[in-house]
Short mmCIF file of C-alpha atoms in Angstrom, two decimals:
data_model
loop_
_atom_site.label_atom_id
_atom_site.label_comp_id
_atom_site.label_asym_id
_atom_site.label_seq_id
_atom_site.Cartn_x
_atom_site.Cartn_y
_atom_site.Cartn_z
CA MET A 1027 0.00 0.00 0.00
CA ALA A 1028 2.86 2.36 0.87
CA LEU A 1029 4.42 1.62 -2.54
CA LEU A 1030 1.12 2.33 -4.28
CA ARG A 1031 0.72 5.68 -2.45
CA ASN A 1032 4.29 6.61 -3.39
CA LEU A 1033 3.63 5.86 -7.08
CA CYS A 1034 0.38 7.93 -6.98
CA THR A 1035 2.23 10.86 -5.41
CA LYS A 1036 4.94 10.81 -8.09
CA PHE A 1037 2.33 10.56 -10.86
CA SER A 1038 0.44 13.53 -9.41
CA THR A 1039 3.66 15.57 -9.23
CA MET A 1040 4.48 14.76 -12.86
CA MET A 1041 0.99 15.80 -13.99
CA LYS A 1042 1.26 19.13 -12.15
CA ALA A 1043 4.65 19.81 -13.70
CA SER A 1044 3.28 18.98 -17.13
CA SER A 1045 0.33 21.31 -16.56
CA SER A 1046 2.64 24.11 -15.41
CA SER A 1047 4.91 23.63 -18.41
CA SER A 1048 1.94 23.66 -20.78
CA SER A 1049 0.57 26.83 -19.24
CA SER A 1050 3.91 28.64 -19.36
CA SER A 1051 4.42 27.79 -23.01
CA SER A 1052 1.20 29.46 -24.15
CA LEU A 1053 1.77 31.16 -27.46
CA THR A 1054 1.46 34.95 -27.32
CA ARG A 1055 2.57 37.43 -29.95
CA THR A 1056 2.03 41.16 -29.54
CA GLN A 1057 3.35 43.81 -31.86
CA THR A 1058 4.72 46.82 -30.02
CA PRO A 1059 3.93 49.73 -32.37
CA LYS A 1060 0.96 51.87 -31.43
CA ASN A 1061 -2.43 50.75 -32.84
CA ALA A 1062 -0.85 47.59 -34.31
CA TYR A 1063 -2.57 44.25 -34.47
CA SER A 1064 -2.69 42.20 -31.29
CA PHE A 1065 -3.21 38.49 -31.33
CA SER A 1066 -3.44 36.38 -28.18
CA PHE A 1067 -3.79 32.62 -28.10
CA THR A 1068 -4.32 30.88 -24.76
CA PHE A 1069 -4.53 27.15 -24.38
CA LEU A 1070 -5.91 25.87 -21.07
CA SER A 1071 -5.50 22.27 -20.01
CA HIS A 1072 -7.33 20.67 -17.12
CA PHE A 1073 -6.06 17.43 -15.67
CA SER A 1074 -7.79 15.34 -13.05
CA THR A 1075 -6.87 12.14 -11.31
CA ASN A 1076 -10.57 11.32 -10.99
CA PRO A 1077 -11.57 9.29 -14.04
CA VAL A 1078 -15.30 9.83 -13.43
CA GLU A 1079 -15.39 13.67 -13.64
CA GLU A 1080 -14.40 14.78 -17.15
CA LYS A 1081 -14.28 18.49 -17.83
CA PRO A 1082 -14.77 19.76 -21.40
CA CYS A 1083 -11.83 21.31 -23.16
CA VAL A 1084 -11.85 25.10 -23.29
CA LYS A 1085 -11.53 26.36 -26.86
CA PRO A 1086 -8.76 28.85 -27.67
CA VAL A 1087 -9.75 32.45 -27.02
CA VAL A 1088 -8.84 34.71 -29.94
CA GLU A 1089 -8.88 38.48 -29.59
CA TYR A 1090 -8.75 40.35 -32.89
CA SER A 1091 -8.37 44.10 -32.86
CA GLY A 1092 -9.18 44.89 -36.50
CA LEU A 1093 -7.48 47.00 -39.18
CA GLU A 1094 -4.66 49.25 -38.04
CA PRO A 1095 -4.08 52.76 -39.41
CA THR A 1096 -2.45 52.97 -42.83
CA ARG A 1097 1.15 54.08 -43.14
CA ALA A 1098 2.55 56.82 -45.32
CA HIS A 1099 3.79 54.43 -48.02
CA GLU A 1100 0.43 52.58 -48.18
CA LYS A 1101 -2.71 53.50 -50.05
CA PRO A 1102 -5.17 55.49 -47.93
CA ARG A 1103 -8.27 53.61 -46.76
CA VAL A 1104 -11.86 54.67 -47.42
CA VAL A 1105 -14.40 53.02 -45.13
CA VAL A 1106 -17.98 52.98 -46.43
CA LEU A 1107 -20.80 52.21 -44.00
CA GLY A 1108 -23.84 50.86 -45.87
CA SER A 1109 -24.68 49.14 -49.14
CA GLY A 1110 -27.69 51.11 -50.37
CA TRP A 1111 -28.03 53.33 -53.41
CA ALA A 1112 -25.61 55.97 -52.10
CA GLY A 1113 -22.96 53.61 -50.76
CA CYS A 1114 -22.93 51.33 -53.79
CA ARG A 1115 -22.73 54.20 -56.28
CA LEU A 1116 -19.79 55.52 -54.28
CA LEU A 1117 -18.11 52.10 -54.24
CA LYS A 1118 -18.54 51.79 -57.99
CA GLY A 1119 -16.96 55.21 -58.67
CA LEU A 1120 -13.96 55.08 -56.31
CA ASP A 1121 -10.55 54.73 -57.96
CA THR A 1122 -9.00 51.56 -56.54
CA SER A 1123 -5.55 52.57 -57.75
CA VAL A 1124 -5.74 55.46 -55.27
CA TYR A 1125 -7.64 53.93 -52.34
CA ASP A 1126 -8.11 50.72 -50.45
CA ILE A 1127 -11.85 50.25 -49.90
CA VAL A 1128 -13.56 48.69 -46.90
CA CYS A 1129 -17.33 48.28 -46.92
CA VAL A 1130 -19.24 47.48 -43.72
CA SER A 1131 -22.90 46.49 -44.06
CA PRO A 1132 -25.39 43.96 -42.62
CA ARG A 1133 -26.14 42.78 -46.17
CA ASN A 1134 -23.73 41.82 -48.95
CA HIS A 1135 -25.86 43.13 -51.80
CA MET A 1136 -27.66 46.21 -53.10
CA VAL A 1137 -31.44 46.11 -53.50
CA PHE A 1138 -32.95 47.68 -56.63
CA THR A 1139 -35.91 49.04 -54.67
CA PRO A 1140 -38.07 50.34 -57.58
CA LEU A 1141 -38.71 46.74 -58.66
CA LEU A 1142 -38.99 45.22 -55.19
CA ALA A 1143 -42.81 45.31 -55.14
CA SER A 1144 -42.87 43.08 -58.24
CA THR A 1145 -41.10 40.28 -56.39
CA CYS A 1146 -43.84 40.01 -53.74
CA VAL A 1147 -46.34 38.56 -56.23
CA GLY A 1148 -43.96 36.60 -58.48
CA THR A 1149 -43.63 39.04 -61.38
CA LEU A 1150 -39.87 39.05 -60.75
CA GLU A 1151 -37.59 36.63 -58.93
CA PHE A 1152 -35.84 37.90 -55.82
CA ARG A 1153 -32.33 37.55 -57.24
CA SER A 1154 -33.29 39.83 -60.11
CA VAL A 1155 -33.34 42.84 -57.77
CA ALA A 1156 -30.27 41.96 -55.66
CA GLU A 1157 -26.80 42.93 -56.90
CA PRO A 1158 -23.80 41.49 -54.97
CA ILE A 1159 -21.35 44.08 -53.66
CA GLY A 1160 -18.47 42.10 -55.17
CA ARG A 1161 -19.89 42.71 -58.64
CA ILE A 1162 -20.38 46.41 -58.03
CA GLN A 1163 -16.81 46.88 -56.78
CA PRO A 1164 -14.62 43.83 -57.59
CA ALA A 1165 -11.67 45.26 -55.65
CA ILE A 1166 -13.17 44.23 -52.30
CA SER A 1167 -12.93 40.61 -53.42
CA ARG A 1168 -9.46 40.57 -54.96
CA GLU A 1169 -7.33 43.49 -53.69
CA PRO A 1170 -5.22 42.67 -50.60
CA GLY A 1171 -6.12 45.88 -48.74
CA SER A 1172 -9.82 46.00 -49.59
CA TYR A 1173 -12.53 44.10 -47.73
CA PHE A 1174 -16.24 43.62 -47.20
CA PHE A 1175 -17.36 42.93 -43.63
CA LEU A 1176 -20.83 41.61 -42.86
CA ALA A 1177 -21.32 43.69 -39.74
CA ASN A 1178 -23.11 46.62 -38.14
CA CYS A 1179 -21.43 49.84 -37.10
CA THR A 1180 -21.94 50.35 -33.36
CA HIS A 1181 -19.88 53.48 -32.74
CA ILE A 1182 -17.79 56.06 -34.61
CA ASP A 1183 -14.75 57.59 -32.93
CA ALA A 1184 -14.25 60.50 -35.31
CA HIS A 1185 -11.42 62.08 -33.31
CA ASN A 1186 -9.31 58.92 -33.48
CA HIS A 1187 -10.43 58.00 -37.03
CA MET A 1188 -11.85 54.67 -35.95
CA VAL A 1189 -15.08 52.73 -36.50
CA HIS A 1190 -16.34 50.13 -34.02
CA CYS A 1191 -18.27 47.22 -35.55
CA GLU A 1192 -20.05 44.02 -34.57
CA THR A 1193 -20.55 41.06 -36.86
CA VAL A 1194 -24.00 39.96 -38.03
CA THR A 1195 -25.11 36.44 -37.17
CA GLU A 1196 -28.49 34.71 -37.38
CA GLY A 1197 -30.13 31.94 -35.42
CA VAL A 1198 -29.27 30.11 -32.21
CA GLU A 1199 -26.92 27.66 -33.92
CA THR A 1200 -24.54 30.28 -35.28
CA ILE A 1201 -21.48 31.66 -33.54
CA ALA A 1202 -21.87 34.60 -31.19
CA PRO A 1203 -21.14 38.03 -32.73
CA TRP A 1204 -17.76 39.57 -32.03
CA LYS A 1205 -16.52 43.12 -32.12
CA PHE A 1206 -13.66 44.69 -34.03
CA ARG A 1207 -12.33 48.11 -35.00
CA ILE A 1208 -11.37 49.65 -38.32
CA SER A 1209 -9.11 52.68 -38.68
CA TYR A 1210 -9.94 54.93 -41.61
CA ASP A 1211 -8.43 57.77 -43.58
CA LYS A 1212 -11.77 58.79 -45.08
CA LEU A 1213 -15.14 57.69 -43.70
CA VAL A 1214 -18.41 57.76 -45.65
CA ILE A 1215 -21.61 57.21 -43.67
CA ALA A 1216 -24.32 55.85 -45.97
CA LEU A 1217 -26.41 53.82 -43.53
CA GLY A 1218 -29.78 54.74 -45.03
CA SER A 1219 -32.94 54.99 -42.96
CA GLN A 1220 -35.67 52.91 -41.34
CA PRO A 1221 -39.46 52.83 -41.84
CA SER A 1222 -41.37 55.41 -39.86
CA THR A 1223 -44.00 54.02 -37.49
CA PHE A 1224 -44.83 57.39 -35.84
CA GLY A 1225 -44.89 55.64 -32.50
CA ILE A 1226 -48.05 53.72 -33.35
CA GLN A 1227 -48.36 50.68 -31.13
CA GLY A 1228 -48.30 47.28 -32.83
CA VAL A 1229 -46.80 48.30 -36.17
CA LYS A 1230 -43.43 46.58 -35.68
CA GLU A 1231 -45.08 43.45 -34.28
CA HIS A 1232 -47.83 42.90 -36.87
CA ALA A 1233 -47.04 44.85 -40.07
CA PHE A 1234 -44.69 44.02 -42.93
CA PHE A 1235 -42.32 46.61 -44.37
CA LEU A 1236 -41.08 46.67 -47.96
CA ARG A 1237 -37.47 47.83 -48.05
CA GLU A 1238 -35.37 44.65 -48.20
CA VAL A 1239 -35.48 41.40 -50.14
CA HIS A 1240 -36.35 39.43 -47.02
CA HIS A 1241 -39.33 41.77 -46.49
CA ALA A 1242 -40.64 40.86 -49.95
CA GLN A 1243 -40.07 37.17 -49.22
CA GLU A 1244 -42.05 37.40 -45.98
CA ILE A 1245 -44.91 39.23 -47.70
CA ARG A 1246 -45.05 36.64 -50.47
CA ARG A 1247 -45.10 33.71 -48.03
CA LYS A 1248 -47.80 35.34 -45.89
CA LEU A 1249 -49.96 36.16 -48.93
CA LEU A 1250 -49.79 32.62 -50.34
CA LEU A 1251 -50.32 31.10 -46.89
CA ASN A 1252 -53.52 33.09 -46.42
CA LEU A 1253 -54.74 32.04 -49.87
CA MET A 1254 -54.25 28.38 -49.06
CA LEU A 1255 -55.64 28.57 -45.52
CA SER A 1256 -58.79 30.29 -46.73
CA ASP A 1257 -59.55 27.29 -48.94
CA VAL A 1258 -59.48 24.78 -46.05
CA PRO A 1259 -62.89 23.24 -45.15
CA GLY A 1260 -64.46 24.60 -41.99
CA ILE A 1261 -63.14 28.18 -42.26
CA SER A 1262 -65.94 30.62 -41.43
CA GLU A 1263 -67.01 33.28 -43.89
CA GLU A 1264 -65.83 36.04 -41.56
CA GLU A 1265 -62.40 34.47 -41.10
CA LYS A 1266 -62.08 33.85 -44.84
CA GLN A 1267 -62.79 37.51 -45.57
CA ARG A 1268 -60.22 38.59 -42.99
CA LEU A 1269 -57.50 36.26 -44.28
CA LEU A 1270 -57.95 37.51 -47.83
CA HIS A 1271 -58.06 41.20 -46.96
CA CYS A 1272 -54.74 42.87 -47.87
CA VAL A 1273 -54.28 46.32 -46.33
CA VAL A 1274 -51.59 48.78 -47.45
CA VAL A 1275 -50.93 51.82 -45.25
CA GLY A 1276 -49.25 54.70 -47.07
CA GLY A 1277 -50.13 56.22 -50.42
CA GLY A 1278 -46.64 57.03 -51.64
CA PRO A 1279 -45.01 55.44 -54.70
CA THR A 1280 -44.13 52.20 -52.82
CA GLY A 1281 -47.65 51.72 -51.43
CA VAL A 1282 -49.33 52.52 -54.75
CA GLU A 1283 -47.00 50.28 -56.75
CA PHE A 1284 -47.49 47.37 -54.36
CA SER A 1285 -51.28 47.85 -54.50
CA GLY A 1286 -51.16 47.86 -58.30
CA GLU A 1287 -49.00 44.72 -58.46
CA LEU A 1288 -51.29 43.00 -55.97
CA SER A 1289 -54.42 43.88 -57.95
CA ASP A 1290 -52.80 42.50 -61.12
CA PHE A 1291 -51.92 39.30 -59.27
CA ILE A 1292 -55.51 38.94 -58.07
CA MET A 1293 -57.12 39.60 -61.46
CA LYS A 1294 -54.79 37.48 -63.58
CA ASP A 1295 -53.61 34.64 -61.34
CA VAL A 1296 -55.69 34.27 -58.18
CA ARG A 1297 -58.99 34.21 -60.05
CA GLN A 1298 -57.69 31.36 -62.24
CA ARG A 1299 -55.84 29.24 -59.67
CA TYR A 1300 -57.89 29.92 -56.52
CA ALA A 1301 -61.37 29.87 -58.00
CA HIS A 1302 -63.00 28.94 -54.68
CA VAL A 1303 -61.88 32.13 -52.94
CA LYS A 1304 -61.60 34.57 -55.84
CA ASP A 1305 -64.60 36.62 -54.69
CA TYR A 1306 -63.22 37.14 -51.20
CA ILE A 1307 -59.77 38.60 -51.83
CA ARG A 1308 -59.54 42.39 -51.84
CA VAL A 1309 -57.05 45.23 -51.39
CA THR A 1310 -57.46 48.39 -49.29
CA LEU A 1311 -55.06 51.36 -49.50
CA ILE A 1312 -55.17 53.71 -46.51
CA GLU A 1313 -53.68 57.20 -46.78
CA ALA A 1314 -54.05 60.20 -44.46
CA ASN A 1315 -53.98 62.73 -47.31
CA GLU A 1316 -53.78 62.38 -51.10
CA ILE A 1317 -52.05 59.43 -52.72
CA LEU A 1318 -48.87 60.26 -54.65
CA SER A 1319 -48.79 63.76 -53.17
CA SER A 1320 -45.60 64.72 -55.04
CA PHE A 1321 -47.13 63.99 -58.48
CA ASP A 1322 -49.13 66.27 -60.76
CA ASP A 1323 -52.83 66.67 -59.83
CA ARG A 1324 -53.97 65.19 -63.12
CA LEU A 1325 -51.78 62.13 -62.60
CA ARG A 1326 -53.11 61.67 -59.06
CA ARG A 1327 -56.70 61.68 -60.31
CA TYR A 1328 -55.79 59.20 -63.04
CA ALA A 1329 -54.10 56.90 -60.52
CA THR A 1330 -57.12 57.04 -58.21
CA LYS A 1331 -59.44 56.12 -61.08
CA GLN A 1332 -57.31 53.23 -62.31
CA LEU A 1333 -56.72 51.75 -58.87
CA THR A 1334 -60.45 51.85 -58.18
CA LYS A 1335 -61.10 50.07 -61.48
CA SER A 1336 -58.61 47.40 -60.47
CA GLY A 1337 -60.56 46.71 -57.29
CA VAL A 1338 -58.37 48.64 -54.85
CA ARG A 1339 -60.44 50.35 -52.17
CA LEU A 1340 -59.04 53.78 -51.24
CA VAL A 1341 -59.63 54.92 -47.67
CA ARG A 1342 -58.61 58.30 -46.28
CA GLY A 1343 -57.80 57.94 -42.61
CA ILE A 1344 -55.13 57.91 -39.90
CA VAL A 1345 -54.12 54.67 -38.21
CA LYS A 1346 -54.34 54.93 -34.44
CA ASP A 1347 -53.54 51.38 -33.33
CA VAL A 1348 -52.48 48.08 -34.91
CA LYS A 1349 -53.64 44.80 -33.41
CA ALA A 1350 -52.95 41.21 -34.43
CA HIS A 1351 -55.92 40.89 -36.82
CA LYS A 1352 -57.24 44.43 -37.22
CA ILE A 1353 -56.21 48.07 -37.32
CA VAL A 1354 -58.04 50.90 -35.58
CA LEU A 1355 -58.42 54.26 -37.34
CA SER A 1356 -58.61 57.65 -35.66
CA ASP A 1357 -62.38 57.82 -36.22
CA GLY A 1358 -62.84 54.60 -34.23
CA SER A 1359 -63.54 52.33 -37.20
CA GLU A 1360 -61.83 48.94 -37.33
CA VAL A 1361 -60.37 47.28 -40.43
CA PRO A 1362 -59.71 43.51 -40.22
CA TYR A 1363 -56.75 42.25 -42.26
CA GLY A 1364 -54.87 39.12 -43.14
CA LEU A 1365 -51.85 40.92 -44.59
CA LEU A 1366 -50.72 44.41 -43.53
CA VAL A 1367 -47.99 46.25 -45.46
CA TRP A 1368 -46.68 49.48 -43.90
CA SER A 1369 -45.25 52.10 -46.26
CA THR A 1370 -45.50 55.55 -44.67
CA GLY A 1371 -42.07 57.08 -45.16
CA VAL A 1372 -38.71 56.77 -43.46
CA GLY A 1373 -36.80 58.19 -40.51
CA PRO A 1374 -33.25 58.11 -39.09
CA LEU A 1375 -31.81 54.90 -37.68
CA PRO A 1376 -31.04 54.61 -33.94
CA ILE A 1377 -27.29 54.54 -34.67
CA ILE A 1378 -27.64 57.86 -36.54
CA GLN A 1379 -29.50 59.43 -33.64
CA SER A 1380 -26.88 58.22 -31.14
CA LEU A 1381 -23.83 59.58 -32.99
CA ASP A 1382 -22.18 62.65 -31.52
CA LEU A 1383 -22.19 64.46 -34.86
CA PRO A 1384 -23.92 67.62 -36.11
CA LYS A 1385 -27.57 67.04 -37.08
CA SER A 1386 -29.78 68.53 -39.75
CA PRO A 1387 -33.49 69.26 -39.26
CA GLY A 1388 -35.26 65.92 -38.91
CA GLY A 1389 -32.45 64.16 -37.07
CA ARG A 1390 -30.23 63.28 -40.03
CA ILE A 1391 -26.44 63.71 -40.00
CA GLY A 1392 -25.68 67.31 -40.94
CA VAL A 1393 -23.44 67.95 -43.95
CA ASP A 1394 -22.16 71.02 -45.78
CA GLU A 1395 -22.29 71.79 -49.51
CA TRP A 1396 -19.53 69.22 -50.21
CA LEU A 1397 -21.26 66.49 -48.17
CA ARG A 1398 -18.68 66.78 -45.37
CA VAL A 1399 -19.69 66.49 -41.74
CA PRO A 1400 -18.72 69.77 -40.03
CA SER A 1401 -16.59 69.86 -36.88
CA VAL A 1402 -14.84 66.55 -37.66
CA HIS A 1403 -12.15 65.72 -40.20
CA ASP A 1404 -12.37 63.19 -43.05
CA VAL A 1405 -16.02 62.23 -42.43
CA PHE A 1406 -18.69 62.44 -45.14
CA SER A 1407 -22.35 61.40 -45.20
CA ILE A 1408 -24.65 60.66 -48.13
CA GLY A 1409 -28.06 59.15 -48.80
CA ASP A 1410 -31.14 59.02 -46.58
CA CYS A 1411 -29.11 59.41 -43.37
CA SER A 1412 -27.75 62.86 -44.33
CA GLY A 1413 -29.16 66.36 -44.69
CA PHE A 1414 -27.80 69.87 -45.05
CA VAL A 1415 -27.08 71.76 -41.84
CA GLU A 1416 -29.04 74.97 -41.32
CA SER A 1417 -25.99 77.16 -41.87
CA THR A 1418 -25.90 76.16 -45.56
CA GLY A 1419 -29.35 77.64 -46.17
CA ARG A 1420 -30.35 74.53 -48.13
CA GLN A 1421 -33.40 72.37 -47.60
CA THR A 1422 -33.05 68.70 -46.71
CA LEU A 1423 -33.34 66.61 -49.86
CA PRO A 1424 -36.06 63.93 -50.10
CA ALA A 1425 -35.22 60.31 -49.30
CA LEU A 1426 -35.16 59.15 -52.93
CA ALA A 1427 -32.96 56.67 -54.76
CA GLN A 1428 -31.94 59.24 -57.37
CA VAL A 1429 -30.80 61.67 -54.65
CA ALA A 1430 -28.66 58.98 -53.00
CA GLU A 1431 -27.23 57.80 -56.32
CA ARG A 1432 -26.32 61.34 -57.39
CA GLN A 1433 -24.63 62.02 -54.05
CA GLY A 1434 -22.63 58.80 -54.31
CA LYS A 1435 -21.43 59.70 -57.79
CA TYR A 1436 -20.45 63.22 -56.74
CA LEU A 1437 -18.59 62.10 -53.63
CA ALA A 1438 -16.68 59.39 -55.53
CA ALA A 1439 -15.36 62.02 -57.93
CA LEU A 1440 -14.49 64.32 -55.03
CA LEU A 1441 -12.59 61.64 -53.10
CA ASN A 1442 -10.73 60.58 -56.26
CA LYS A 1443 -9.68 64.20 -56.73
CA ILE A 1444 -8.50 64.42 -53.13
CA GLY A 1445 -6.58 61.14 -53.37
CA LYS A 1446 -4.84 62.03 -56.63
CA ALA A 1447 -3.78 65.35 -55.10
CA GLY A 1448 -1.93 63.42 -52.40
CA ALA A 1449 -4.36 64.24 -49.60
CA GLY A 1450 -6.00 60.85 -49.21
CA HIS A 1451 -4.54 60.05 -45.81
CA ALA A 1452 -6.09 61.21 -42.57
CA ASN A 1453 -5.88 64.93 -41.70
CA SER A 1454 -4.16 65.85 -44.97
CA GLU A 1455 -6.88 67.56 -47.04
CA LYS A 1456 -6.79 71.01 -45.42
CA GLU A 1457 -4.99 72.66 -48.33
CA ILE A 1458 -7.00 70.98 -51.09
CA GLY A 1459 -9.65 72.92 -53.00
CA PHE A 1460 -12.86 70.89 -53.21
CA GLY A 1461 -14.25 72.62 -56.29
CA ASP A 1462 -17.95 72.95 -57.04
CA PRO A 1463 -20.39 71.98 -54.27
CA PHE A 1464 -23.04 69.31 -54.70
CA VAL A 1465 -26.17 70.45 -56.53
CA TYR A 1466 -29.21 68.21 -56.95
CA LYS A 1467 -31.48 68.51 -59.97
CA HIS A 1468 -34.65 66.45 -59.84
CA LEU A 1469 -35.18 64.35 -62.97
CA GLY A 1470 -38.80 63.45 -62.29
CA SER A 1471 -40.82 60.66 -60.72
CA MET A 1472 -42.38 57.45 -62.00
CA ALA A 1473 -44.78 54.89 -60.55
CA THR A 1474 -46.66 51.89 -61.92
CA ILE A 1475 -50.32 51.44 -60.97
CA GLY A 1476 -51.05 48.01 -62.47
CA ARG A 1477 -52.90 46.85 -65.60
CA TYR A 1478 -49.90 47.86 -67.77
CA LYS A 1479 -50.31 51.52 -66.83
CA ALA A 1480 -47.93 53.90 -65.10
CA LEU A 1481 -47.33 57.56 -64.30
CA VAL A 1482 -44.37 59.62 -65.51
CA ASP A 1483 -43.93 63.09 -64.00
CA LEU A 1484 -40.88 64.86 -65.43
CA ARG A 1485 -41.31 68.14 -63.57
CA GLN A 1486 -38.32 69.36 -61.57
CA GLY A 1487 -40.52 70.35 -58.64
CA LYS A 1488 -44.04 70.10 -57.35
CA GLU A 1489 -44.92 73.62 -58.50
CA ALA A 1490 -42.82 73.59 -61.67
CA LYS A 1491 -44.09 72.99 -65.16
CA GLY A 1492 -43.09 69.99 -67.21
CA LEU A 1493 -44.15 66.85 -69.03
CA ALA A 1494 -46.64 64.56 -67.28
CA LEU A 1495 -47.77 61.30 -68.90
CA ALA A 1496 -50.09 58.46 -67.91
CA GLY A 1497 -51.20 55.21 -69.48
CA PHE A 1498 -49.54 52.40 -71.45
CA LEU A 1499 -46.90 54.70 -72.99
CA SER A 1500 -45.87 55.70 -69.48
CA PHE A 1501 -45.72 52.03 -68.52
CA PHE A 1502 -43.35 51.37 -71.43
CA ILE A 1503 -41.19 54.35 -70.38
CA TRP A 1504 -41.23 53.13 -66.76
CA ARG A 1505 -40.01 49.66 -67.68
CA SER A 1506 -37.44 50.93 -70.18
CA ALA A 1507 -36.01 53.42 -67.69
CA TYR A 1508 -35.70 50.96 -64.83
CA ILE A 1509 -34.25 48.08 -66.82
CA THR A 1510 -31.48 50.42 -67.97
CA ARG A 1511 -30.86 51.50 -64.37
CA VAL A 1512 -30.40 47.93 -63.11
CA VAL A 1513 -26.73 47.73 -62.17
CA SER A 1514 -25.48 44.71 -64.14
CA TRP A 1515 -26.24 43.16 -67.51
CA ARG A 1516 -26.80 39.89 -65.68
CA ASN A 1517 -29.72 41.28 -63.70
CA ARG A 1518 -31.08 43.17 -66.70
CA PHE A 1519 -31.29 39.84 -68.50
CA TYR A 1520 -33.01 38.25 -65.49
CA VAL A 1521 -35.57 41.06 -65.27
CA PHE A 1522 -36.34 40.95 -68.98
CA ILE A 1523 -36.79 37.16 -68.97
CA ASN A 1524 -39.01 37.36 -65.86
CA TRP A 1525 -41.24 39.95 -67.52
CA ILE A 1526 -41.60 37.83 -70.66
CA SER A 1527 -42.30 34.61 -68.75
CA THR A 1528 -44.93 36.37 -66.62
CA VAL A 1529 -46.81 37.48 -69.74
CA VAL A 1530 -46.61 34.02 -71.34
CA PHE A 1531 -46.97 31.65 -68.38
CA GLY A 1532 -48.32 33.80 -65.56
CA ARG A 1533 -46.80 34.33 -62.13
CA ASP A 1534 -45.28 31.56 -60.05
CA ILE A 1535 -47.45 30.82 -56.99
CA SER A 1536 -45.14 28.31 -55.27
CA ARG A 1537 -44.71 29.01 -51.55
CA LEU A 1538 -41.02 28.31 -50.99
#
């Protein structure tokens, strides 16, 4: 027994020594220059003489700091936050021989929003309106200093030229998000906006928005689910009418276009393939004022007439409350619904509101005539998240795709000019002349209203004079204009083929 205890003691001593040696030989490498990368690898080993209790191995802990500041002999780095119309047009126009480009966004594609409503009912496939960032700016996929990060910006340290980010993950089975930092020479904030709910209770819980591809997918699945459920034996007449009542709140271009696409889908596809419930499905468009308020009066009257002919019921009212199966208007009336789409305008994101940066009227990031953010160096802002500060004397531009695209194009040319003048690095543009300020000229507005009809308003302002068209010719102009604006030839081909197949074979009603 004494011999056995002696052997156990020696074995225990050897195990402790081995554990100590393993712990002391942990691999650690830290670079000493300021703001350099820091990597730390720690391996922990647990030994036990008890064979019954087994402890799980602890995985290596990796701390990753991010991208360090660029050096004088390196290309300056432009960090773009967002992948909307403004950010993608900027990415496309930046000179990659002058800059390294880093894009940070929670999605890796751009959405061609004017055609998004068509995907909800199967007129177009979802991939037809999504353009990968790598196709818009190939440098982020192949250049050693350019990257795309699927992440959200959580904080901007403008004084230290640094952006704090957190990765985007989905579901309980995925890895936990981690944080990192990116140093920039030039920062462009193009984070866009979010749908406005005006503080109405229940909107976020029960309504669908229409700004992203996944929004259109959810709307399509809900619409087809209601169609199939309403055909099940035993469903009451009242419940069937509720399930098949589609309500759209907001009479702007998005709400009107979705209502028109939905009415086309009902008249041409639902009535043929869901004959048992064809008399129950209906569409209601609720607007507090006039629909398409920015369009010419004659075009608004034409749109109202055509939508009514298509079976869309127009209701003027203000939504007071949204419940699971009905909405309550300000006059006390209740509107049951099976599908509710909310399209009442946009407002600033929470991250925009939280930033310690100058603000324009309405809560957007304030910019000057050259789209720079005053009081901080090397920071620009474009798109829906930006607006002119009051000192410029300019009005805040509307949240339109053509405004964002024009700003992105202008800023790309300005940054290329700065970089080629040798002022691309941080805090080096003070002596550079920026040239002409940004000027926006409205090219007009277009909207489709279903039944192969559309509106084209080419006036430069609401009170200005100009060409205003309606009917099939406008529909042809609308389609021609938008197919030429689709970013790639690949997606133009997809859109064209989808349009042809819809005319020949009808819309796909598969619920995937």
